[in-house]
CSV table of C-alpha atoms in Angstrom, one decimal:
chain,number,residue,atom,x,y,z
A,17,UNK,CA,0.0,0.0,0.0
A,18,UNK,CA,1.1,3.5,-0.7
A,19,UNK,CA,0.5,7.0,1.2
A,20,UNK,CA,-1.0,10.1,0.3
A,21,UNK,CA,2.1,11.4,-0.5
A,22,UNK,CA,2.1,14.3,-3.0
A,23,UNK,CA,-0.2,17.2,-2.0
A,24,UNK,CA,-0.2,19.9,-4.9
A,25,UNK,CA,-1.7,23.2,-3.8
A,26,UNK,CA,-2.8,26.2,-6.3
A,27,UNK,CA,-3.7,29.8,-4.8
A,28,UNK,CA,-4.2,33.3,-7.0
A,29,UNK,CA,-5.6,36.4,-5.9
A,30,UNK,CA,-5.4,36.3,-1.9
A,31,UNK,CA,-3.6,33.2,-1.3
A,32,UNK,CA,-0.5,34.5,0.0
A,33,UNK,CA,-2.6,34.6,3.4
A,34,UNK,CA,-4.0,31.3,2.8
A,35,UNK,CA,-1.3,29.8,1.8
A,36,UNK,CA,0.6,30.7,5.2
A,37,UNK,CA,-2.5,29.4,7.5
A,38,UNK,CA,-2.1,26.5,5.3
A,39,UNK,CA,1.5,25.5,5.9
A,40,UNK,CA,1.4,26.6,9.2
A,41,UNK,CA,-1.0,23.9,10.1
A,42,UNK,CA,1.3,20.9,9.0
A,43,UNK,CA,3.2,18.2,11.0
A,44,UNK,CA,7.0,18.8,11.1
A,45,UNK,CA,7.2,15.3,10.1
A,46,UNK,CA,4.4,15.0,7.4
A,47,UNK,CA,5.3,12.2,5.1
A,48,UNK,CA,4.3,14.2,1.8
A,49,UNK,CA,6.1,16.3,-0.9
A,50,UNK,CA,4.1,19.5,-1.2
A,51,UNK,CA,4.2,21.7,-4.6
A,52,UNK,CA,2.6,25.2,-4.6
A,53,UNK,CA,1.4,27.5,-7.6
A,54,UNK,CA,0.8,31.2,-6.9
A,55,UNK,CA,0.1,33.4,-9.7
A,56,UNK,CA,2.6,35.9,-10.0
A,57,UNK,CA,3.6,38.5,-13.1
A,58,UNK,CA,6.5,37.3,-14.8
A,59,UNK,CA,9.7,39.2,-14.8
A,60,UNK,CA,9.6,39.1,-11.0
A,61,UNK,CA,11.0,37.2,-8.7
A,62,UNK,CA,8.8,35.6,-6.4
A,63,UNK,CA,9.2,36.6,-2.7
A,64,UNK,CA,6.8,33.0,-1.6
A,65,UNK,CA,9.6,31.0,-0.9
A,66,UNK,CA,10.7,32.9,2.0
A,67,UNK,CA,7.3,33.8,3.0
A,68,UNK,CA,6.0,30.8,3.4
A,69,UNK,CA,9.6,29.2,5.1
A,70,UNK,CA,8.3,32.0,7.9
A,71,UNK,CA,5.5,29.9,8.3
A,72,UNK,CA,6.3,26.8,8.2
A,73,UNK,CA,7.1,23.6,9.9
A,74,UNK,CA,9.2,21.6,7.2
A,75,UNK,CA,11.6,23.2,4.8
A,76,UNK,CA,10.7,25.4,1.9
A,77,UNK,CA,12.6,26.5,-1.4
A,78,UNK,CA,12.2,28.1,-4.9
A,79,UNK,CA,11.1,24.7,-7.4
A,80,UNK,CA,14.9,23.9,-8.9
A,81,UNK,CA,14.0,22.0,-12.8
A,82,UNK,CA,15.0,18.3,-12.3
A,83,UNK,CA,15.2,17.9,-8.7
A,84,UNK,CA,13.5,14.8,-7.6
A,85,UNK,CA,10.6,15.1,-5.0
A,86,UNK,CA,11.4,15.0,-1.5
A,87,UNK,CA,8.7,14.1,1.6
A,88,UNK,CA,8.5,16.9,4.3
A,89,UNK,CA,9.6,19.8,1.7
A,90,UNK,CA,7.5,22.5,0.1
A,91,UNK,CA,8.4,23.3,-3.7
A,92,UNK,CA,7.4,26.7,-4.9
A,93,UNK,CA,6.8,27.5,-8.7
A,94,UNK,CA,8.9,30.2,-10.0
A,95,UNK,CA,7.7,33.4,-11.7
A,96,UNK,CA,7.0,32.6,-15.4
A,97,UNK,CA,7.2,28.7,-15.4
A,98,UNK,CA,4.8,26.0,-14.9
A,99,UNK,CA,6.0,23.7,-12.0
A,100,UNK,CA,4.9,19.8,-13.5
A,101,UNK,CA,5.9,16.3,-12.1
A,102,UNK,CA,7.1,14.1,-14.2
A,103,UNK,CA,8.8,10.7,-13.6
A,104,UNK,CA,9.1,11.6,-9.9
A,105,UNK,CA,10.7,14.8,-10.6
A,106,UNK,CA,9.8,18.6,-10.7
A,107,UNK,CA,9.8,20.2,-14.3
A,108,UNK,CA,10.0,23.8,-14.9
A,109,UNK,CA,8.6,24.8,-18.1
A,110,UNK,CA,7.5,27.2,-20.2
A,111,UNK,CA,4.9,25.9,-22.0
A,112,UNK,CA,1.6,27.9,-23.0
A,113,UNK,CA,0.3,29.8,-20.7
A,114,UNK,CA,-3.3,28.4,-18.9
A,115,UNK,CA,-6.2,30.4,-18.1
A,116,UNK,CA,-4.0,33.3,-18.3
A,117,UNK,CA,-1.2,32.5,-16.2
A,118,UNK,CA,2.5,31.1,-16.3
A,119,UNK,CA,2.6,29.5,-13.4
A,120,UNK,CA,-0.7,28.2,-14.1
A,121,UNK,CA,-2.4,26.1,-11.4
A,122,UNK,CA,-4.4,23.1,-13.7
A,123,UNK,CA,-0.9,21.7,-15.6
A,124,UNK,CA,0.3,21.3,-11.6
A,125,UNK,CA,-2.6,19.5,-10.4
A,126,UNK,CA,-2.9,17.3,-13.9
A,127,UNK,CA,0.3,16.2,-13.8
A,128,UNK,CA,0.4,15.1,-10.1
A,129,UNK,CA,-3.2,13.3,-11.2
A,130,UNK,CA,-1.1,11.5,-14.5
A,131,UNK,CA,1.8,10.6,-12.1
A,132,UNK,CA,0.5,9.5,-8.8
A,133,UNK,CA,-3.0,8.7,-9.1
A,134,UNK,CA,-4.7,8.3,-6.2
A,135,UNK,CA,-1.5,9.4,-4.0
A,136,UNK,CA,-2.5,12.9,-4.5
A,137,UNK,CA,-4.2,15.4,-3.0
A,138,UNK,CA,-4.9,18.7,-4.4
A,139,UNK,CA,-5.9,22.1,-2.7
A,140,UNK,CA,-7.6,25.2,-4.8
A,141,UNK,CA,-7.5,28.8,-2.2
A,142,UNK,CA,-8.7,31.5,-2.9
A,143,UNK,CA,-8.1,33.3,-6.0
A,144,UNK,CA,-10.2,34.8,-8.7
A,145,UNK,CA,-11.2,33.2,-12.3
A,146,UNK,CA,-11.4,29.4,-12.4
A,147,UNK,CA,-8.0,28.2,-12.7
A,148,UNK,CA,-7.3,25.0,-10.9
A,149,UNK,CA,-10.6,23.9,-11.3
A,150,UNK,CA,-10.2,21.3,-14.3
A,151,UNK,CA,-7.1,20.0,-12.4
A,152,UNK,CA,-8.6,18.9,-9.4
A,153,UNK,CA,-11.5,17.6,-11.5
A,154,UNK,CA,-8.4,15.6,-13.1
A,155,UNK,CA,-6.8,14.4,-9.2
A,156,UNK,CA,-11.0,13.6,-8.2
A,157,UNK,CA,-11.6,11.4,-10.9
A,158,UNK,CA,-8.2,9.4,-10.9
A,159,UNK,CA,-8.8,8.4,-6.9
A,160,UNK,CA,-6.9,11.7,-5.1
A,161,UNK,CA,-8.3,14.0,-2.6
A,162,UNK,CA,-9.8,17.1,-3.5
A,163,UNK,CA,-9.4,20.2,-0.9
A,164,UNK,CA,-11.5,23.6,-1.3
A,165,UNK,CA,-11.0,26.5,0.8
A,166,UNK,CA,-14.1,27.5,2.7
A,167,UNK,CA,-15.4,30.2,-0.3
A,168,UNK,CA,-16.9,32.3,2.8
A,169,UNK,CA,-13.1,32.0,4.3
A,170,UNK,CA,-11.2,33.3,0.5
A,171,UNK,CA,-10.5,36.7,0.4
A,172,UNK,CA,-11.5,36.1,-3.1
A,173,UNK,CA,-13.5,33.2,-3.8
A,174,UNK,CA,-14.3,32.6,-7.0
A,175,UNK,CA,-11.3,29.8,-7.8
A,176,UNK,CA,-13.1,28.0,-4.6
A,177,UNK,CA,-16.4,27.9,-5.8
A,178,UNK,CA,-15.6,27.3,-9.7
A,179,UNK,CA,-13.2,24.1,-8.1
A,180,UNK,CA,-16.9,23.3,-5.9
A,181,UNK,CA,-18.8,24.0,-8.9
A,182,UNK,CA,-16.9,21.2,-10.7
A,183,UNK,CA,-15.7,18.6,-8.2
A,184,UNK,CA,-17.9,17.1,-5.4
A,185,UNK,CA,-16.0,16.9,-2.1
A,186,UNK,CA,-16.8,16.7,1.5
A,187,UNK,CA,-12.9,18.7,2.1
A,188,UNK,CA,-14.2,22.0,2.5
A,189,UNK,CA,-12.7,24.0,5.1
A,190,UNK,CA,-11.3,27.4,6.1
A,191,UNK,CA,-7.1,27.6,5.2
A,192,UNK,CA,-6.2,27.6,8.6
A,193,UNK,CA,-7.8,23.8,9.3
A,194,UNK,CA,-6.3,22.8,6.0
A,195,UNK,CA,-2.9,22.0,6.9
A,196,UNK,CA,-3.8,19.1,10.1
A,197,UNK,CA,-5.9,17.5,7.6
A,198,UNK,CA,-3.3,17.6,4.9
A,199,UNK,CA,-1.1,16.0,7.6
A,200,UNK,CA,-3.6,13.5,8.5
A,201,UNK,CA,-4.2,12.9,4.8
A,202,UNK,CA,-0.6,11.9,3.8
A,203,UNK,CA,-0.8,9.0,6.6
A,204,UNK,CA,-3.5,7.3,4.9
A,205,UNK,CA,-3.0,4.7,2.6
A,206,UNK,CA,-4.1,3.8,-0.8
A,207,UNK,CA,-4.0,1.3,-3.5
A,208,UNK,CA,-0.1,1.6,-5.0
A,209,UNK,CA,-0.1,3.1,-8.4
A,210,UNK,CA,-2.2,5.6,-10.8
A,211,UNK,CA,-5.5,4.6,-12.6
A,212,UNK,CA,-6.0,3.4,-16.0
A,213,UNK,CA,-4.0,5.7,-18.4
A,214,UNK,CA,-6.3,9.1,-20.1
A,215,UNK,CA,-4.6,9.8,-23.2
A,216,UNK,CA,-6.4,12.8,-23.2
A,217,UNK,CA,-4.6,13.8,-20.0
A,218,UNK,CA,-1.0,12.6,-20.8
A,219,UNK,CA,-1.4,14.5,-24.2
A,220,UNK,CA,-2.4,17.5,-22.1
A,221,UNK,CA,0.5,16.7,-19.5
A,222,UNK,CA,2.9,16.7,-22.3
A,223,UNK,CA,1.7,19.8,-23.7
A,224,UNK,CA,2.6,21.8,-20.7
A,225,UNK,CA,5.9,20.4,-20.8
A,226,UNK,CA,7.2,21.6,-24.6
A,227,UNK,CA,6.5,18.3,-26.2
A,228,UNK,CA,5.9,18.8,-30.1
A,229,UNK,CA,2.3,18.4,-29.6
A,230,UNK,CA,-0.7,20.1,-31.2
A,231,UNK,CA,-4.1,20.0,-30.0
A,232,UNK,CA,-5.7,19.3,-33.4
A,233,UNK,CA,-3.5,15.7,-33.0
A,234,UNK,CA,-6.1,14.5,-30.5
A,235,UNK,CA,-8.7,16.6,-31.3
A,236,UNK,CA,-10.0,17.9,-34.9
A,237,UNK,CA,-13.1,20.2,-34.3
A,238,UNK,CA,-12.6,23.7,-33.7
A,239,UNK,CA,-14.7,25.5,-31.1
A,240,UNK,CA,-15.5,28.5,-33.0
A,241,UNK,CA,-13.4,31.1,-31.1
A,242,UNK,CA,-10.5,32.5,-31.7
A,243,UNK,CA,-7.6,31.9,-28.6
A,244,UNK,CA,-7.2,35.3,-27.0
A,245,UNK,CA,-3.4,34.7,-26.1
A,246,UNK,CA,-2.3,33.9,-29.7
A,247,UNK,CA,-5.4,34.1,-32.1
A,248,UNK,CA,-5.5,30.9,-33.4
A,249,UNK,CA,-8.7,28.3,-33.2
A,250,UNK,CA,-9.5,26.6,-29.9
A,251,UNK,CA,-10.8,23.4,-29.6
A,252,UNK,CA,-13.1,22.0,-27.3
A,253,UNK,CA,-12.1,19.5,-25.2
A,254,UNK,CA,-14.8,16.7,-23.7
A,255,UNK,CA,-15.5,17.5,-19.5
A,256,UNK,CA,-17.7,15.3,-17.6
A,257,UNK,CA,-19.2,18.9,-16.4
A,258,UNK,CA,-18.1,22.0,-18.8
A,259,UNK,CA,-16.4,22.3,-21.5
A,260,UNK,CA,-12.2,23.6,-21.6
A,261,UNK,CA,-10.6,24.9,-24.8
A,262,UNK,CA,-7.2,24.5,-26.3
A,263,UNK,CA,-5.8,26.3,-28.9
A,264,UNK,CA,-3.4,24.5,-31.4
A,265,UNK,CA,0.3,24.9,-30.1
A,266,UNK,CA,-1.2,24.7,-26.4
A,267,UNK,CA,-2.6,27.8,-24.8
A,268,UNK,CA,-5.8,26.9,-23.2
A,269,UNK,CA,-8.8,28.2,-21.3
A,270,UNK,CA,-11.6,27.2,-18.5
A,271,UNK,CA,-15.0,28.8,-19.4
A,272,UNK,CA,-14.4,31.4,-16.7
A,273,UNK,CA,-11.1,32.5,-17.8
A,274,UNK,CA,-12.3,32.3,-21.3
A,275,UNK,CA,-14.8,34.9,-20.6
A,276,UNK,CA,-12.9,37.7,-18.7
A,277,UNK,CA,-9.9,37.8,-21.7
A,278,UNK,CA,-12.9,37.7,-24.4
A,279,UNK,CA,-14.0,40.9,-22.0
A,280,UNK,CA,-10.1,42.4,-21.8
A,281,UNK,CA,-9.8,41.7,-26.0
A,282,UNK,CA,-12.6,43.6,-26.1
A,283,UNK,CA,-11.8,46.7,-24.4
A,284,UNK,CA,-8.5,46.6,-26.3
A,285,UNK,CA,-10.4,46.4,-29.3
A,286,UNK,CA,-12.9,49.9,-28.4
A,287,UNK,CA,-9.9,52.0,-26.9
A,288,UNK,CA,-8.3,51.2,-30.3
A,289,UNK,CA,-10.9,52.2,-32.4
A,290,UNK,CA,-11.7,55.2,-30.1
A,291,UNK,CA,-7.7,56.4,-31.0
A,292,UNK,CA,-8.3,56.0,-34.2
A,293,UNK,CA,-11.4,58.5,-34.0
A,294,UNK,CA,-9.5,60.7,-32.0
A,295,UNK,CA,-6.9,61.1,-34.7
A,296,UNK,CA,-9.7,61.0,-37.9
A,297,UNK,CA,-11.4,63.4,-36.0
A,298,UNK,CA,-7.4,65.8,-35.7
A,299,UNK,CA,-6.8,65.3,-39.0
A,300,UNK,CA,-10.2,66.3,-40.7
A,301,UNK,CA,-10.1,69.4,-38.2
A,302,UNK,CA,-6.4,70.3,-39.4
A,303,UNK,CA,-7.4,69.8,-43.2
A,304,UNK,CA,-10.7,71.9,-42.5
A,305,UNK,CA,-8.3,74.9,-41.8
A,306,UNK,CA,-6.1,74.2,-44.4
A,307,UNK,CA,-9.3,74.2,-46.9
A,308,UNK,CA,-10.5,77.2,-45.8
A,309,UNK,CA,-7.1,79.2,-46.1
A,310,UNK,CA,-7.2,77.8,-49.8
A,311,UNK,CA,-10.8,78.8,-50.9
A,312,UNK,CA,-12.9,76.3,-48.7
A,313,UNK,CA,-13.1,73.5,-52.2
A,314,UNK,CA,-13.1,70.9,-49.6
A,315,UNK,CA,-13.9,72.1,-46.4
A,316,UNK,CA,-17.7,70.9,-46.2
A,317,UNK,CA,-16.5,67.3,-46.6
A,318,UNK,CA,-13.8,68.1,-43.9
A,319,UNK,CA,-15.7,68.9,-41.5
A,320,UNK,CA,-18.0,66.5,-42.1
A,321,UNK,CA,-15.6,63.5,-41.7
A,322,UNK,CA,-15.1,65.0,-38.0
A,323,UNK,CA,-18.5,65.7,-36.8
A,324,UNK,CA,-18.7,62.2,-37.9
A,325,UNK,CA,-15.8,60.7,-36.5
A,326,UNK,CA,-16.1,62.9,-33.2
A,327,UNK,CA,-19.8,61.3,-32.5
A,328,UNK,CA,-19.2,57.9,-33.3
A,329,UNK,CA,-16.1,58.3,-30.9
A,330,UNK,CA,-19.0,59.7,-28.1
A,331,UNK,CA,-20.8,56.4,-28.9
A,332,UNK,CA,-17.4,54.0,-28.5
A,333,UNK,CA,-16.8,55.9,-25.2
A,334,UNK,CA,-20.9,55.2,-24.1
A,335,UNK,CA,-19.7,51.6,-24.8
A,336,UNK,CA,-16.8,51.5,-23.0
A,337,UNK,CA,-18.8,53.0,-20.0
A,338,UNK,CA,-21.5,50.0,-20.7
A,339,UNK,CA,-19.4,47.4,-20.1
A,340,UNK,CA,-17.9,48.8,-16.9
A,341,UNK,CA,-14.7,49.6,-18.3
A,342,UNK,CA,-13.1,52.9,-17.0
A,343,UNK,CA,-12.3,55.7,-19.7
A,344,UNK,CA,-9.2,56.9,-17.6
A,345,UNK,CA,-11.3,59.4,-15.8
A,346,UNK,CA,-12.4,61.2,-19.0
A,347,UNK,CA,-16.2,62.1,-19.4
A,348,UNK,CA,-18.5,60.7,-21.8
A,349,UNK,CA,-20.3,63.8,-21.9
A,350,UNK,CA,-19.5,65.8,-25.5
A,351,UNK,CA,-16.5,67.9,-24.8
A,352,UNK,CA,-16.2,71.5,-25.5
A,353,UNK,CA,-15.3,70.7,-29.2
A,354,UNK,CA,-18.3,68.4,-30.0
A,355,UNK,CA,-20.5,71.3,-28.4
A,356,UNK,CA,-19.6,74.0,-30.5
A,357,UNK,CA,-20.7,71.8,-33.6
């Protein structure tokens, strides 16, 4: 019989507090190698290593690619690479990005699923978006231990209740009672080995790790959207709940996640065409001027071209406003310009 002995836990927005009550919580000589994704920016180093080694119990340290897994440690992914297991060892990579982060929490907990099976437990905190959901969908179904923050105990808790709104578990607790359970957990034992092999899985397992993989290899039907991180087609892949989306050379997307950078492509997309306004609406003025200085042939039409660019700018801004987006403190009212028209 084998233990519980790889705990994988992913945290976003918030989770530097949860995370602390978490590893505070555990036995000095839990039996378990623990691996932790925080989203951070990239291009910064991640201060979570120390923070957490303030916290807790067992020793703590900045994921190093290659190193095998050790019981009673606590690996930390670095800033702009996914931290994966594979064949007993961690694996920094910089695959695709996932739901809009590198470190991304899903390859994490789908790796630990393809590799350990029912050794695992995984742990979603609090966090915002839906990340981390799919992955513990991924540890549930191949015999592992699913964890959820108490939502009403996340600072934000949206990753908790997307992870609850996909996996059924009776683990759901505040952070700080996560950690004796977690210890408790890795004492219990379990069948040795991993479930029946998910090609589906191992394909997405090797995807996050650089192999030269495309989705349309296992999967041949375009979704219909376009991938916000690179613009190619995303497919859908099969979820015994909700469908995920991949696009060909990896990046992919939960619904949530999906949704918010379809929202932030289009704001892009309106403050673009409201520069673009702005500068018609300049450069008709300036040529209005010009016109009149040479006779005035032309400046009807001028002036025309930025009344009209000026009010469909009035109308981009409305929508901008519409769809919650701020306008950088500028009024949608007409400004003194549009007035005197």
């Amino acid at each position: 019989m084998a233990h519980r002995d790889i705990i994988v836990i992913g945290a976003s927005a918030g989770g530097v507090e949860a995370l602390r009550a978490v590893v505070s919580g555990l036995s000095p000589s839990i039996p378990a190698a623990l691996c932790v994704v925080l989203h951070v920016p990239p291009g910064s180093p991640s201060a979570l290593p120390a923070i957490l080694a303030r916290a807790a119990p067992v020793p703590v340290r900045a994921a190093v690619d290659g190193e095998p897994l050790r019981q009673g440690r606590i690996y930390v992914a670095p800033a702009d690479r996914h931290l994966l297991i594979i064949d007993h060892r961690v694996r920094l990579s910089r695959g695709a990005s996932e739901n809009g982060h590198r470190p991304a929490i899903d390859p994490l907990f789908r790796s630990a699923a393809y590799t350990f099976g029912p050794r695992t437990v995984g742990v979603v905190l609090s966090g915002t978006r839906d990340d981390g959901a799919g992955g513990l969908l991924a540890i549930a179904q191949r015999g592992g231990v699913a964890i959820v923050q108490d939502p009403d105990d996340a600072l934000h808790p949206s990753m908790p209740r997307s992870a609850l709104d996909l996996v059924r578990t009776e683990h759901v607790l505040p952070a700080a009672k996560i950690g004796p359970l977690l210890s408790e957990l890795a004492r219990s034992e379990v069948p040795e080995g991993p479930a029946d092999d998910d090609p589906t899985l191992a394909a997405e397992v090797a995807m996050s790790d650089m192999a030269p993989l495309t989705t349309d290899e296992f999967f041949n039907e375009p979704a219909g959207f376009g991938c916000p991180a690179c613009g190619g087609a995303l497919y859908e892949l099969p979820s015994a709940k909700i469908p995920r989306y991949r696009c060909r050379v990896g990046h992919a997307w939960a619904p949530e996640s999906l949704l918010e950078e379809q929202a932030a492509g289009l704001e892009g997309a309106l403050w673009t065409a409201l520069r673009v306004l702005e500068e018609r609406a300049a450069l008709a003025e300036r040529l209005v001027i010009g016109s009149a200085a040479g006779g005035g042939a032309h400046e009807t039409r001028y002036r025309k071209a930025a009344d009209d660019a000026l009010q469909t700018a009035s109308t981009i801004r409305a929508l901008i406003e519409s769809i919650g987006v701020a306008v950088d403190g500028r009024s949608i009212a007409p400004t003194a310009r549009q007035r005197s028209r």
